[in-house]
Coordinates of C-alpha atoms and ligand atoms in Angstrom, one line a residue:
X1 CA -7.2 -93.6 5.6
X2 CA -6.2 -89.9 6.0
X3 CA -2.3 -89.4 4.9
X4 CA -1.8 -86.2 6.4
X5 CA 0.4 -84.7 3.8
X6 CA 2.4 -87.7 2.9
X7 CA 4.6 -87.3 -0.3
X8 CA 3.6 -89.4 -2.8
X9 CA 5.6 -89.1 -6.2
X10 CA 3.1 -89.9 -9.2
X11 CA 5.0 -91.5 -12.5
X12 CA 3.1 -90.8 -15.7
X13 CA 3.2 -93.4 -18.2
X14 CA 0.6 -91.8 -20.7
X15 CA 3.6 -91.2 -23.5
X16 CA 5.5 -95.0 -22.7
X17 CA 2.9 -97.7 -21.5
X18 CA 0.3 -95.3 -23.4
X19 CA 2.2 -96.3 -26.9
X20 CA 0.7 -99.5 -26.6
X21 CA -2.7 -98.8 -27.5
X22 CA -1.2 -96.3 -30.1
X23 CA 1.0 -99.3 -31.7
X24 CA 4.2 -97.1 -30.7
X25 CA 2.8 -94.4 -33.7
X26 CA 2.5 -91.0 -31.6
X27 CA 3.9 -88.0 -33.4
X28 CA 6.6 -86.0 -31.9
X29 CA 4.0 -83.1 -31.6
X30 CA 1.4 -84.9 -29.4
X31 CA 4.6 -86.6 -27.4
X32 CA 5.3 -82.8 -26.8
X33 CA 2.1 -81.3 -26.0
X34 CA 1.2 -84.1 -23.6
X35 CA 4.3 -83.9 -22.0
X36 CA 4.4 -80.2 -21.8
X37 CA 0.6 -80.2 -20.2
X38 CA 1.7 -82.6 -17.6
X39 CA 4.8 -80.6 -16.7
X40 CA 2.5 -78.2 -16.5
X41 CA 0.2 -79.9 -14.3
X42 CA 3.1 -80.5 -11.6
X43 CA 3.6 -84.4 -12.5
X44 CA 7.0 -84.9 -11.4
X45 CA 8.2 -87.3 -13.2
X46 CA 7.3 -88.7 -17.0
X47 CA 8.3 -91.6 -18.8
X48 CA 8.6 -91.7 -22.3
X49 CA 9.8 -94.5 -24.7
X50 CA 8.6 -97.5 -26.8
X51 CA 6.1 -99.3 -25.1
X52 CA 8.4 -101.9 -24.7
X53 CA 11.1 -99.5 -23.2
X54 CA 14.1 -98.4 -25.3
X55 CA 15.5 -100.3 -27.8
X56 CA 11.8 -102.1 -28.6
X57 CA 11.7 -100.6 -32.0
X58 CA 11.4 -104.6 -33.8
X59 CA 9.4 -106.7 -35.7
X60 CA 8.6 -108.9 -32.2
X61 CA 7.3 -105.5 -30.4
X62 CA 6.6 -102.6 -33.1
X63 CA 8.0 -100.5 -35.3
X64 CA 7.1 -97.0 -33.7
X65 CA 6.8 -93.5 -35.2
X66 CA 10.0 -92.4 -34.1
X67 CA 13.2 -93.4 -32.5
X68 CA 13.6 -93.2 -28.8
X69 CA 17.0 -90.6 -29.1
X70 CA 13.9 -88.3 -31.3
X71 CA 11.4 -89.3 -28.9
X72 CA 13.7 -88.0 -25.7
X73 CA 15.7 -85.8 -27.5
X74 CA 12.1 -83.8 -27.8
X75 CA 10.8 -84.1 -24.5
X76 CA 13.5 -83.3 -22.4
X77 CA 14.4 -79.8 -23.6
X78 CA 10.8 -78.4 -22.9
X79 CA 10.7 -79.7 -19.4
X80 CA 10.0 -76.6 -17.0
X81 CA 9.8 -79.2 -13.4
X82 CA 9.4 -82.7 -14.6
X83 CA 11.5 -85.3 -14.9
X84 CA 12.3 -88.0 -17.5
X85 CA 12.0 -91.5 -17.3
X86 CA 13.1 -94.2 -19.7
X87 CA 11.8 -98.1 -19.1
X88 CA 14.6 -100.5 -20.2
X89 CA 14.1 -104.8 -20.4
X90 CA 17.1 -106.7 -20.5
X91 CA 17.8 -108.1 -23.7
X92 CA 15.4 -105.6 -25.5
X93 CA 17.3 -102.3 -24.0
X94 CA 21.4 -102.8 -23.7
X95 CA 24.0 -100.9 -21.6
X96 CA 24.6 -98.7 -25.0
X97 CA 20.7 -97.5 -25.2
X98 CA 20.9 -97.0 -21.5
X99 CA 23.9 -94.6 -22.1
X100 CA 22.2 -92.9 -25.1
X101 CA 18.7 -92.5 -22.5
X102 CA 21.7 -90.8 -19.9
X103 CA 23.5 -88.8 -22.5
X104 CA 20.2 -86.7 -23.4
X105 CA 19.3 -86.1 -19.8
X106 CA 17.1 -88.8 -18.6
X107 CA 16.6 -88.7 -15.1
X108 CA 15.7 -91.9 -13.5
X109 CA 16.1 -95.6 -15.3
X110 CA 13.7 -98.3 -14.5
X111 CA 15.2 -101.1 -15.3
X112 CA 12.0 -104.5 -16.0
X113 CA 11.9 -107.8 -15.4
X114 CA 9.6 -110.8 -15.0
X115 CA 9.0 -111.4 -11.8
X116 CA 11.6 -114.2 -11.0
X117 CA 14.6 -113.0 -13.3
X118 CA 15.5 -110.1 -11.4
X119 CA 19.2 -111.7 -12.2
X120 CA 18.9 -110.2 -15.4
X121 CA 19.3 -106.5 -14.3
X122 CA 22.9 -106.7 -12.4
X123 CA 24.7 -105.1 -15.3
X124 CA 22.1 -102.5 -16.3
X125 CA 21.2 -102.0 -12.8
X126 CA 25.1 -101.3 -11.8
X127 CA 25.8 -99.3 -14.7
X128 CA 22.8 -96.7 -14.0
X129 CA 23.9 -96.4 -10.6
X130 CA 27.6 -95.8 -11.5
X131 CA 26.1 -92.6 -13.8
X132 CA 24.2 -91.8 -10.6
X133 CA 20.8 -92.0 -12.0
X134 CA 17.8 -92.7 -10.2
X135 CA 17.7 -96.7 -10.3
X136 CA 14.5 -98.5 -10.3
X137 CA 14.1 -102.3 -10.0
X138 CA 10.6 -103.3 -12.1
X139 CA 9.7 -106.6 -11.3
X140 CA 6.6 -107.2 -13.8
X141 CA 3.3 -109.6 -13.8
X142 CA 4.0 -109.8 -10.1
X143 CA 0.5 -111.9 -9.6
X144 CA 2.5 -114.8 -10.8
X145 CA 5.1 -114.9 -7.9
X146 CA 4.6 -115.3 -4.3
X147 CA 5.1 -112.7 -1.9
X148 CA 7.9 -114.6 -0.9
X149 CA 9.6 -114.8 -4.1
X150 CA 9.2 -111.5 -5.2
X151 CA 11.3 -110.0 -1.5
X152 CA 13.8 -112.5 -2.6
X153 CA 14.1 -110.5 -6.1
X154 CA 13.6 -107.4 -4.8
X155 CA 16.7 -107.9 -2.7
X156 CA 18.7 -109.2 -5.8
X157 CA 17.4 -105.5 -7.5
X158 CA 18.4 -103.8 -4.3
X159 CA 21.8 -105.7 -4.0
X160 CA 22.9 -104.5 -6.9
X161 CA 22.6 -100.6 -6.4
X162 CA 18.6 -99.7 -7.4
X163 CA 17.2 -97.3 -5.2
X164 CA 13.6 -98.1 -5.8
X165 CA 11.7 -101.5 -6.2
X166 CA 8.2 -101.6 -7.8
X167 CA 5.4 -104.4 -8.0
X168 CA 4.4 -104.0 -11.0
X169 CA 0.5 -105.9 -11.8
X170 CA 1.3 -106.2 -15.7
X171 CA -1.8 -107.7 -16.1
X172 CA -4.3 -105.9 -14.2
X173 CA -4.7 -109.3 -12.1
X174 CA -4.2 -108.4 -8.5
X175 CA -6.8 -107.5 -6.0
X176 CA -5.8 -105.0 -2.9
X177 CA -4.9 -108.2 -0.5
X178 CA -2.9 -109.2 -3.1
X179 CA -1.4 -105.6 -3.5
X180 CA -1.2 -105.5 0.1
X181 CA 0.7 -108.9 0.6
X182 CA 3.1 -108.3 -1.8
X183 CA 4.2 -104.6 -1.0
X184 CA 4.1 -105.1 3.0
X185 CA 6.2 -108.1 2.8
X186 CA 8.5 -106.7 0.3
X187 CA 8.8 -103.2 2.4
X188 CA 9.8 -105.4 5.4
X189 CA 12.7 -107.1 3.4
X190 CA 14.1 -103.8 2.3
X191 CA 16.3 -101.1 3.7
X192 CA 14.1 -98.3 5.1
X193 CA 15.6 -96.0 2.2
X194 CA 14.9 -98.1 -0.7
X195 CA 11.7 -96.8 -2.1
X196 CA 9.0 -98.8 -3.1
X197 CA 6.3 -98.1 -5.9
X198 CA 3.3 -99.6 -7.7
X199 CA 2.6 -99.7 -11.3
X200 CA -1.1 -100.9 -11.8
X201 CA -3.3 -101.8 -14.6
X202 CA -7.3 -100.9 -14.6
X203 CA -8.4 -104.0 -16.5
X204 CA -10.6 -105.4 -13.0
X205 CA -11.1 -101.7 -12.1
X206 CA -9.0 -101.7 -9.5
X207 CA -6.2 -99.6 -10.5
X208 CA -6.8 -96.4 -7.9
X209 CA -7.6 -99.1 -5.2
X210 CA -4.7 -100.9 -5.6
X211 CA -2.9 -97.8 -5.5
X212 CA -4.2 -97.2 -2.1
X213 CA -3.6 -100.2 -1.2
X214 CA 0.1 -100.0 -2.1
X215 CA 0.4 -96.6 -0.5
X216 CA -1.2 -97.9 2.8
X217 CA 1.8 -100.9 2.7
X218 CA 4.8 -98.3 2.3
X219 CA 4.7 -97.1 -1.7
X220 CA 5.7 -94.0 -2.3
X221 CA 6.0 -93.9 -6.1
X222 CA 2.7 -94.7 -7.9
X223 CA 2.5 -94.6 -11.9
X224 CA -0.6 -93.7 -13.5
X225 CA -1.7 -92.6 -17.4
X226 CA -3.6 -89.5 -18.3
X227 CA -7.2 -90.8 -19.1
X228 CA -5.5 -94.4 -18.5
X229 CA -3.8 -94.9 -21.8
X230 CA -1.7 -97.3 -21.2
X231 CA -2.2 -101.2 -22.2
X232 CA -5.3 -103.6 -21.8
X233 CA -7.9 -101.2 -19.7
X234 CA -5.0 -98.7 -19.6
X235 CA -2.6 -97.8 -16.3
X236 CA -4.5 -96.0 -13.3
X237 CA -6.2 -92.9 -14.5
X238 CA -4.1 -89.8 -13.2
X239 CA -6.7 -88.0 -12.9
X240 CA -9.1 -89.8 -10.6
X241 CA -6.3 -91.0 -9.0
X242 CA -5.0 -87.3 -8.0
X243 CA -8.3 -86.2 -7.1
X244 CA -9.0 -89.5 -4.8
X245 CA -5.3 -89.0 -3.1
X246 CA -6.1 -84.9 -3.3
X247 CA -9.3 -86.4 -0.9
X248 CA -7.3 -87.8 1.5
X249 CA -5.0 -85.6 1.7
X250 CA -1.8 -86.9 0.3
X251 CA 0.8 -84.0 -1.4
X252 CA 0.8 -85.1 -5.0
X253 CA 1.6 -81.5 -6.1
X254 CA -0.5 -82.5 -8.8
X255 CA -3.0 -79.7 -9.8
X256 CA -6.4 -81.3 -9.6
X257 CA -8.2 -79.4 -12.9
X258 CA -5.0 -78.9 -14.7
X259 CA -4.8 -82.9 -15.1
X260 CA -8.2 -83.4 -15.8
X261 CA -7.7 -81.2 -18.4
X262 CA -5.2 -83.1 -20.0
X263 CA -6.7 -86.3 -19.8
X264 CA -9.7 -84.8 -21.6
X265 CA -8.6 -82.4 -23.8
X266 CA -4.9 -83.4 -25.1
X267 CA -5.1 -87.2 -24.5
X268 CA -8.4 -88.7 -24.9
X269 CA -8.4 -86.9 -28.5
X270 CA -5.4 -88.9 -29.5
X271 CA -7.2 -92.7 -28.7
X272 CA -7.3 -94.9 -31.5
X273 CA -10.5 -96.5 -29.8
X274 CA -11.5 -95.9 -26.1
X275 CA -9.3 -97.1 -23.6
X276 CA -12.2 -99.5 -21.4
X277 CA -12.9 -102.4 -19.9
X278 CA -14.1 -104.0 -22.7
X279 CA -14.3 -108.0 -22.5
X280 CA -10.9 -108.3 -24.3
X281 CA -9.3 -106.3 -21.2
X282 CA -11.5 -107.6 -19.1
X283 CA -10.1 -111.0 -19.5
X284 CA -6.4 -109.9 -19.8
X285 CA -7.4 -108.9 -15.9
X286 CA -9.2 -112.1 -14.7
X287 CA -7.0 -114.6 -16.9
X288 CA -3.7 -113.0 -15.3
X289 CA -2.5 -112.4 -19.0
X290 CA 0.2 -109.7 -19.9
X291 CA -1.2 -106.2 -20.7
X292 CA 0.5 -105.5 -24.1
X293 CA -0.6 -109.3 -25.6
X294 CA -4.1 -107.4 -26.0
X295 CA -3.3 -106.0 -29.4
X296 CA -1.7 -109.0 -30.9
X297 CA -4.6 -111.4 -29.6
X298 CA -7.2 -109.2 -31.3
X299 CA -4.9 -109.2 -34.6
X300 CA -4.2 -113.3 -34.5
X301 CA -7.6 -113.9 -33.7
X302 CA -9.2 -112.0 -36.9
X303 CA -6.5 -113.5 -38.8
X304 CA -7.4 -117.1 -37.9
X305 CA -11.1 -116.7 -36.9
X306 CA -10.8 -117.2 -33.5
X307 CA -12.4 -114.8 -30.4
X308 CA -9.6 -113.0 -28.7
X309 CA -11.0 -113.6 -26.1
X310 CA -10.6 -117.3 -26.3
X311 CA -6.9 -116.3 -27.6
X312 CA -6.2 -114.4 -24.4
X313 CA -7.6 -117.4 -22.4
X314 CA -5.4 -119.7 -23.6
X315 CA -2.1 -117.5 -23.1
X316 CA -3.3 -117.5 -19.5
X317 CA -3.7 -120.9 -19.5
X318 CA -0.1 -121.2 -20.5
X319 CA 1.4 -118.7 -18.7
X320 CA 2.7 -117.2 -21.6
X321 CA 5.1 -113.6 -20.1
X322 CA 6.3 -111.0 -21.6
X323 CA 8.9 -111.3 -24.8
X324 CA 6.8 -114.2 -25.7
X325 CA 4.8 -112.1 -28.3
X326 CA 5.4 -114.5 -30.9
X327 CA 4.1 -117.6 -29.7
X328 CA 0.8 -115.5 -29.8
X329 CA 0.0 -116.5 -33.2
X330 CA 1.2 -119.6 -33.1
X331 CA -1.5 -119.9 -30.3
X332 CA -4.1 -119.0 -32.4
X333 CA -3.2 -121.0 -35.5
X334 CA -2.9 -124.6 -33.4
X335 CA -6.5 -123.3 -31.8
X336 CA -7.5 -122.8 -35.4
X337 CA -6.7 -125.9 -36.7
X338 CA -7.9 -127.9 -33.4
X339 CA -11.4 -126.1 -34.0
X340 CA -11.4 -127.2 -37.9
X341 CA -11.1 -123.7 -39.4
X342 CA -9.4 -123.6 -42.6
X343 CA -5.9 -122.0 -42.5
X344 CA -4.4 -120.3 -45.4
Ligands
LIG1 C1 7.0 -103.6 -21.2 C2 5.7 -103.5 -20.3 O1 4.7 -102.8 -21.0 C3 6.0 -102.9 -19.0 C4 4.8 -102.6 -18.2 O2 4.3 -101.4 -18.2 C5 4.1 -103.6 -17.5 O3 4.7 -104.7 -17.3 O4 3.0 -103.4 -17.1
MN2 MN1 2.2 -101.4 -17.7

């Protein structure tokens, strides 16, 4: 596919979904110098938060480094072109955060979801519109809803004032038909000026392909992480993904060395352990398991003796969703006692 100069706006989620891996503990001064070297790089638009969007600071999510007003209140000053973005979740982030995110200049909202409780965002939804912010709908683990369902809360999101809707493949689950069946049916539900984005996770590899594939179906917003830190297998990696789309010649205005240079130099040197497919991710991927569950699977499984893997498994099995972190342990403990381990 050659996209002849198409516009394609690329959301960096290095310093918000990125906090997972980093158990929400990134200094202010590597929040800074990451953000300042994608600025610099011509990424348009950067989100920074909790992991788990604002208000996530909890024992359920993580306690993280540092609030999410010092967090923002950092960022935003030093921006030279970029933008800021703040992820909020309905009954994690209230109306009061999201006036707190608008107060200190945040640019765009993206207001998450599950996939079938898009109900949940009217107020947050109405309130970022009425502050005239840009207003994105962020229907997560959209593998578990049919393409069907997810136009139906897509148009909820869109009834209620956002101005972008994204598929969002929490857990690194979807192939490109998938991709492709869910963003063509959902851009033929919407009004042409709704936007429509993708926000992928590289746990079966195919982060940059489903990015295509979204692109080819009517996305115009695509998130990716420097060097992929984000959850699981990490987000699409920026950088292959700018120089793929710099290939086929897509206007990113993304500089092509400048964001390799952040992915190797500023971010990779911050990992707590590589970002890659290992079998843990891996399985997040083919199980269809929420990306952030990673961490906590590999901490209740070398509490109770049992494989994450086995852990992660199981939570598929279950269709366990997000803001069900802490029936994780629980999980492990029943799987524990079923297999005979000794519990103390
Ligand atoms: C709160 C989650 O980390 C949001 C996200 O990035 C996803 O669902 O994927
Ligand atoms: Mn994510």
């Amino acid at each position: 596919m050659e996209l002849n100069g198409k516009k394609i706006t690329l959301h960096d989620m290095t310093l918000r979904d990125g906090m997972h891996p980093k158990r929400h503990l990134m200094s202010l001064d590597q929040m800074k110098s990451i953000a300042q070297g994608l600025d610099a790089a011509g990424v348009p638009l950067i989100e920074v938060t909790h992991g788990d969007g604002l208000g996530g600071s909890s024992v359920n999510y993580g306690f993280p480094a540092h609030t999410d007003e010092e967090y923002l209140g950092a960022v935003i000053p030093l921006m030279k072109q970029a933008k800021v973005s703040a992820l909020l979740l309905p009954g994690i982030g209230t109306v009061d955060h999201l006036k707190m995110a608008h107060g200190l200049g945040v640019h765009t909202i993206r207001v998450a979801t599950h996939c079938t409780e898009a109900d949940v965002s009217e107020q947050h939804i109405t309130m970022a519109r009425k502050m005239d912010m840009d207003t994105v709908g962020f229907l997560m683990m959209a593998h578990m809803a049919s393409p069907e369902k997810l136009v139906s809360q897509a148009r909820l999101m869109e009834s209620y004032g956002a101005n972008c809707i994204y598929v969002t493949d929490s857990a690194g689950y979807l192939l490109p038909d998938g991709v492709k069946e869910r963003l063509s049916a959902v851009r033929e539900a919407l009004k042409p000026e709704t936007e429509l984005g993708f926000h992928g996770h590289h746990n079966l590899a195919m982060g940059v392909a489903n990015s295509i594939a979204a692109i080819e179906c009517g996305a115009t917003r695509i998130d990716a992480a420097a060097a992929g830190l984000g959850a699981g297998a990490g987000n699409t990696p920026m950088e292959v993904l700018v120089a793929v789309l710099d290939r086929m010649g897509a206007n990113t205005g993304v500089d092509v060395w400048k964001i390799q240079d952040v992915a190797e130099d500023l971010v990779f040197p911050i990992m707590d352990f590589p970002i890659r497919i290992d079998r843990d991710a891996l399985t997040l991927g083919y199980a269809g398991v929420y990306g952030s569950f990673l961490l906590f699977a590999k901490r209740a499984g070398a509490k109770y003796g049992i494989p994450a893997r086995d852990i992660l498994v199981e939570l598929g099995r279950k269709k366990m969703v997000g803001g069900q972190e802490d029936m994780i342990e629980d999980t492990a403990m029943t799987m524990a006692r079923e297999r005979g381990l000794k519990i103390d």
